[in-house]
Coordinates of C-alpha atoms and ligand atoms in Angstrom, one line a residue:
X1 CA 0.0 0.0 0.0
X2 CA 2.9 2.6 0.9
X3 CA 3.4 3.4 -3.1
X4 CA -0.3 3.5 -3.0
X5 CA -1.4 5.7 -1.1
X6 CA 0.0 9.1 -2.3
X7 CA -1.5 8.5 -5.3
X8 CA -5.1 8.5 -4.2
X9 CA -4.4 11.3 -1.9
X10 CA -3.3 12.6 -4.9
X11 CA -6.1 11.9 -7.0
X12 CA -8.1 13.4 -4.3
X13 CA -6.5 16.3 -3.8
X14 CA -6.8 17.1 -7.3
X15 CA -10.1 16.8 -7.4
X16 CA -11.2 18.5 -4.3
X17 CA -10.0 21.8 -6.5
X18 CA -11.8 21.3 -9.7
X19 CA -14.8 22.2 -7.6
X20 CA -15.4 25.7 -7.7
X21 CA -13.7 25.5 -11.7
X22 CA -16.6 25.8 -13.7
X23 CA -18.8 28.4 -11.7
X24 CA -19.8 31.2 -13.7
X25 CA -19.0 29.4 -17.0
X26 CA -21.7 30.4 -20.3
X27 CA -20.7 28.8 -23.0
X28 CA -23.0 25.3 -23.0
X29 CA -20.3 23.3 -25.0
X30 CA -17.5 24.1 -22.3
X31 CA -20.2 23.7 -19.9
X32 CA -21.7 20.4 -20.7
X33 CA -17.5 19.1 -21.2
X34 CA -16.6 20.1 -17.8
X35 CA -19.6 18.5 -16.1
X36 CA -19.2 15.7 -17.7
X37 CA -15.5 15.5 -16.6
X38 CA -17.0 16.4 -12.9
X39 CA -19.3 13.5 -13.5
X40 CA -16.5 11.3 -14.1
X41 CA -14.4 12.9 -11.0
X42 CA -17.4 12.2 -8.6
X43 CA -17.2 8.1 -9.7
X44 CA -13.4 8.2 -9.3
X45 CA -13.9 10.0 -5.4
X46 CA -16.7 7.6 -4.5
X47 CA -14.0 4.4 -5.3
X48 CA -11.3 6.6 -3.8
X49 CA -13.1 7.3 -0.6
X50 CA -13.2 3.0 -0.4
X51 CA -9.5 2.5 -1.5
X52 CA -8.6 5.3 1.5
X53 CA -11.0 3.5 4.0
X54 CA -13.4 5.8 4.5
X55 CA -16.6 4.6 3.2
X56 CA -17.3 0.7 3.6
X57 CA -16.0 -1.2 1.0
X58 CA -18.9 -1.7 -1.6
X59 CA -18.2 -3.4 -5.0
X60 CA -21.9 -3.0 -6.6
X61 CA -21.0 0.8 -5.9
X62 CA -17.7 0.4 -7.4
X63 CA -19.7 -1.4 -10.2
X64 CA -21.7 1.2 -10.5
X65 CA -19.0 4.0 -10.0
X66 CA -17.6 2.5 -13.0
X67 CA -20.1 1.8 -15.5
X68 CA -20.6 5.8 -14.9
X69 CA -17.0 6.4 -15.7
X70 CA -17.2 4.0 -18.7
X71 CA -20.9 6.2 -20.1
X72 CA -19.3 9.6 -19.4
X73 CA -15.8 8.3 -21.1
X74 CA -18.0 7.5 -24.4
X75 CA -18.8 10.6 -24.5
X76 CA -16.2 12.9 -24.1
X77 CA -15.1 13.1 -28.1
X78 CA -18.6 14.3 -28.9
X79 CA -18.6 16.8 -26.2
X80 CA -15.2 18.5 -27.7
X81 CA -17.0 18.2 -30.6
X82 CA -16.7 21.8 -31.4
X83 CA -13.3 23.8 -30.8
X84 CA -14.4 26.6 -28.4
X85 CA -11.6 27.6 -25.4
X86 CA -12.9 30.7 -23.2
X87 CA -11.1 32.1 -20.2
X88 CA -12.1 29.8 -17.6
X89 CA -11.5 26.6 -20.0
X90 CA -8.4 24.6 -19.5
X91 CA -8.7 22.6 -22.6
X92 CA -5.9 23.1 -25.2
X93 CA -6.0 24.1 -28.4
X94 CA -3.9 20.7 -29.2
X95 CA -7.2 18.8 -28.3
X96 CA -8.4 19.8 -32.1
X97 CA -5.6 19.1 -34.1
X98 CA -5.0 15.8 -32.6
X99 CA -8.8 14.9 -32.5
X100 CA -7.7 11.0 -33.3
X101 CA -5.4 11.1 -30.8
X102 CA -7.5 13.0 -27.8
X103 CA -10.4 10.4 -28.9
X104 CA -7.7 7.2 -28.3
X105 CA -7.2 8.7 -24.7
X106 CA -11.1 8.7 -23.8
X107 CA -11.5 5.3 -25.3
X108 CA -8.6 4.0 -22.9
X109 CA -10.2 5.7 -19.9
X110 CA -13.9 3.8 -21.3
X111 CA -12.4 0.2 -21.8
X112 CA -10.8 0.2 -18.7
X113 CA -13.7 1.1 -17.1
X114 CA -15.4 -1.3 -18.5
X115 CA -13.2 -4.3 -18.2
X116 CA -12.9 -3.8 -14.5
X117 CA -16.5 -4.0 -13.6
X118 CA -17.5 -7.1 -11.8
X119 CA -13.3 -7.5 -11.1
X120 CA -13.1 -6.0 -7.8
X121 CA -13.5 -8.4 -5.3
X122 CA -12.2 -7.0 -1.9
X123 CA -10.7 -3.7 -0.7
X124 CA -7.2 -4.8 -1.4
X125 CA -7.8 -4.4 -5.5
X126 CA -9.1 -0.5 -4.7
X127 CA -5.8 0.5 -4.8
X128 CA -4.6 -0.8 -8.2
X129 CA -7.3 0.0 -9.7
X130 CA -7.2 3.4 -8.3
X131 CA -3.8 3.8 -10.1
X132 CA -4.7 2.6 -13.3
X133 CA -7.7 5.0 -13.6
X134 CA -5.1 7.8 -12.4
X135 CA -3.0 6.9 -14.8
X136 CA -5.3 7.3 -17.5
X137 CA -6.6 10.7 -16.6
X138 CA -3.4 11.7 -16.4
X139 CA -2.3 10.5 -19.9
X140 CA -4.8 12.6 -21.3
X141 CA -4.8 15.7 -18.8
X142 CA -1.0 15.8 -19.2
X143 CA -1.5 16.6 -23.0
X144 CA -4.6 18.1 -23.4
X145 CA -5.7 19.6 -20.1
X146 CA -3.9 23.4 -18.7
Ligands
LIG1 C1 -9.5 12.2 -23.4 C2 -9.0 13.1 -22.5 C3 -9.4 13.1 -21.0 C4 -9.5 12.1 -20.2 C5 -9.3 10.6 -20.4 C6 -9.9 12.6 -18.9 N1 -10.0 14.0 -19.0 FE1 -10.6 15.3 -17.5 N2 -10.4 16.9 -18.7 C7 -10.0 16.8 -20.0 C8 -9.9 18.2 -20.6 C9 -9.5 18.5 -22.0 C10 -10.4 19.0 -19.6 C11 -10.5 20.6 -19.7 C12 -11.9 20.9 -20.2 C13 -12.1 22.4 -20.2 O1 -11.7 23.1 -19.2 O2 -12.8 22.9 -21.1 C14 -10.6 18.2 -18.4 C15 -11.1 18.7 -17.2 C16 -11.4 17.9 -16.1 C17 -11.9 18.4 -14.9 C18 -12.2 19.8 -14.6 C19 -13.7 20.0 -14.9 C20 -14.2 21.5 -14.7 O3 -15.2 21.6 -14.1 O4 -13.4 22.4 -15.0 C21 -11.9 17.3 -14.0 C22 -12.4 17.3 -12.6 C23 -11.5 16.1 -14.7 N3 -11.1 16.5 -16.0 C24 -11.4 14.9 -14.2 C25 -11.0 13.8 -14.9 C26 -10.8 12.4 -14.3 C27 -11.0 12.1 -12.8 C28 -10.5 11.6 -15.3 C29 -10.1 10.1 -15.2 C30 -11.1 9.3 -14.6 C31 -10.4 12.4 -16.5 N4 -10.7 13.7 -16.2 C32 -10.1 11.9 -17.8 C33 -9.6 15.7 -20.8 C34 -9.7 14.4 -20.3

């Protein structure tokens, strides 16, 4: 667990400030992409909050964590759709020149999300499969996300 660990904190910690991101955002494409992305962060803390101990382990939540993750995953090359960046967007401009590319990342995020359902038998796979999810978020974040 010790390499473990920092990485959910991580995870959560990143998360906790993506909160307050998208108040006072207009534009309903960058709208509707960011809540979908705060869609997916909610499924991530709910497994998090297991893999850290503090909810009861709970692997039809986890299930159901995940088949959220693998819906909102589908989704996110038709929601960047349309090349629109305002001020309070962290999207980059790469995001539409590598459209192929960006659309590869989400599809990773969506399979795995949807290979590991029904996999996690006890509280002791929370922690790999936290990584692997944080790994993917960051694959594409590193590249395409401020
Ligand atoms: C295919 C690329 C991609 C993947 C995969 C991805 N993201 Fe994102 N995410 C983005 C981009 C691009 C933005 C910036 C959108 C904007 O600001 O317009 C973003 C923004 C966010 C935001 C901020 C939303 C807001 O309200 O401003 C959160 C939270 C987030 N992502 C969480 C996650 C988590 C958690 C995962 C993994 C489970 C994930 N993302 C996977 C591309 C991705």
């Amino acid at each position: 667990m010790k390499l473990v660990k920092p990485v959910i904190a991580a995870a959560l910690t990143a998360l906790a400030t993506t909160a307050l991101a998208h108040t006072g955002v207009k534009d309903p494409d960058v709208k509707a992409r960011m809540d979908g992305m705060s869609a997916i962060a909610d499924a991530v803390k709910t497994i998090g909050l297991m893999a850290k101990g503090e909810t009861d382990f709970d692997s039809a939540a986890i299930d159901a964590a995940l088949a959220e993750i693998e819906t909102r995953a589908a989704r996110i090359p038709e929601r960047f759709e349309t090349e629109v960046i305002t001020p309070k967007s962290e999207a980059r401009p790469a995001i539409w020149d590598e459209m192929e590319a960006f659309s590869e990342k989400a599809l990773a995020l969506e399979t795995l999300a949807a290979t590991r359902q029904g996999t996690v038998a006890s509280p002791d796979d929370l922690g790999a499969l936290m990584g692997d999810i944080g790994t993917s978020c960051k694959s594409c974040h590193s590249e395409y996300r401020e």
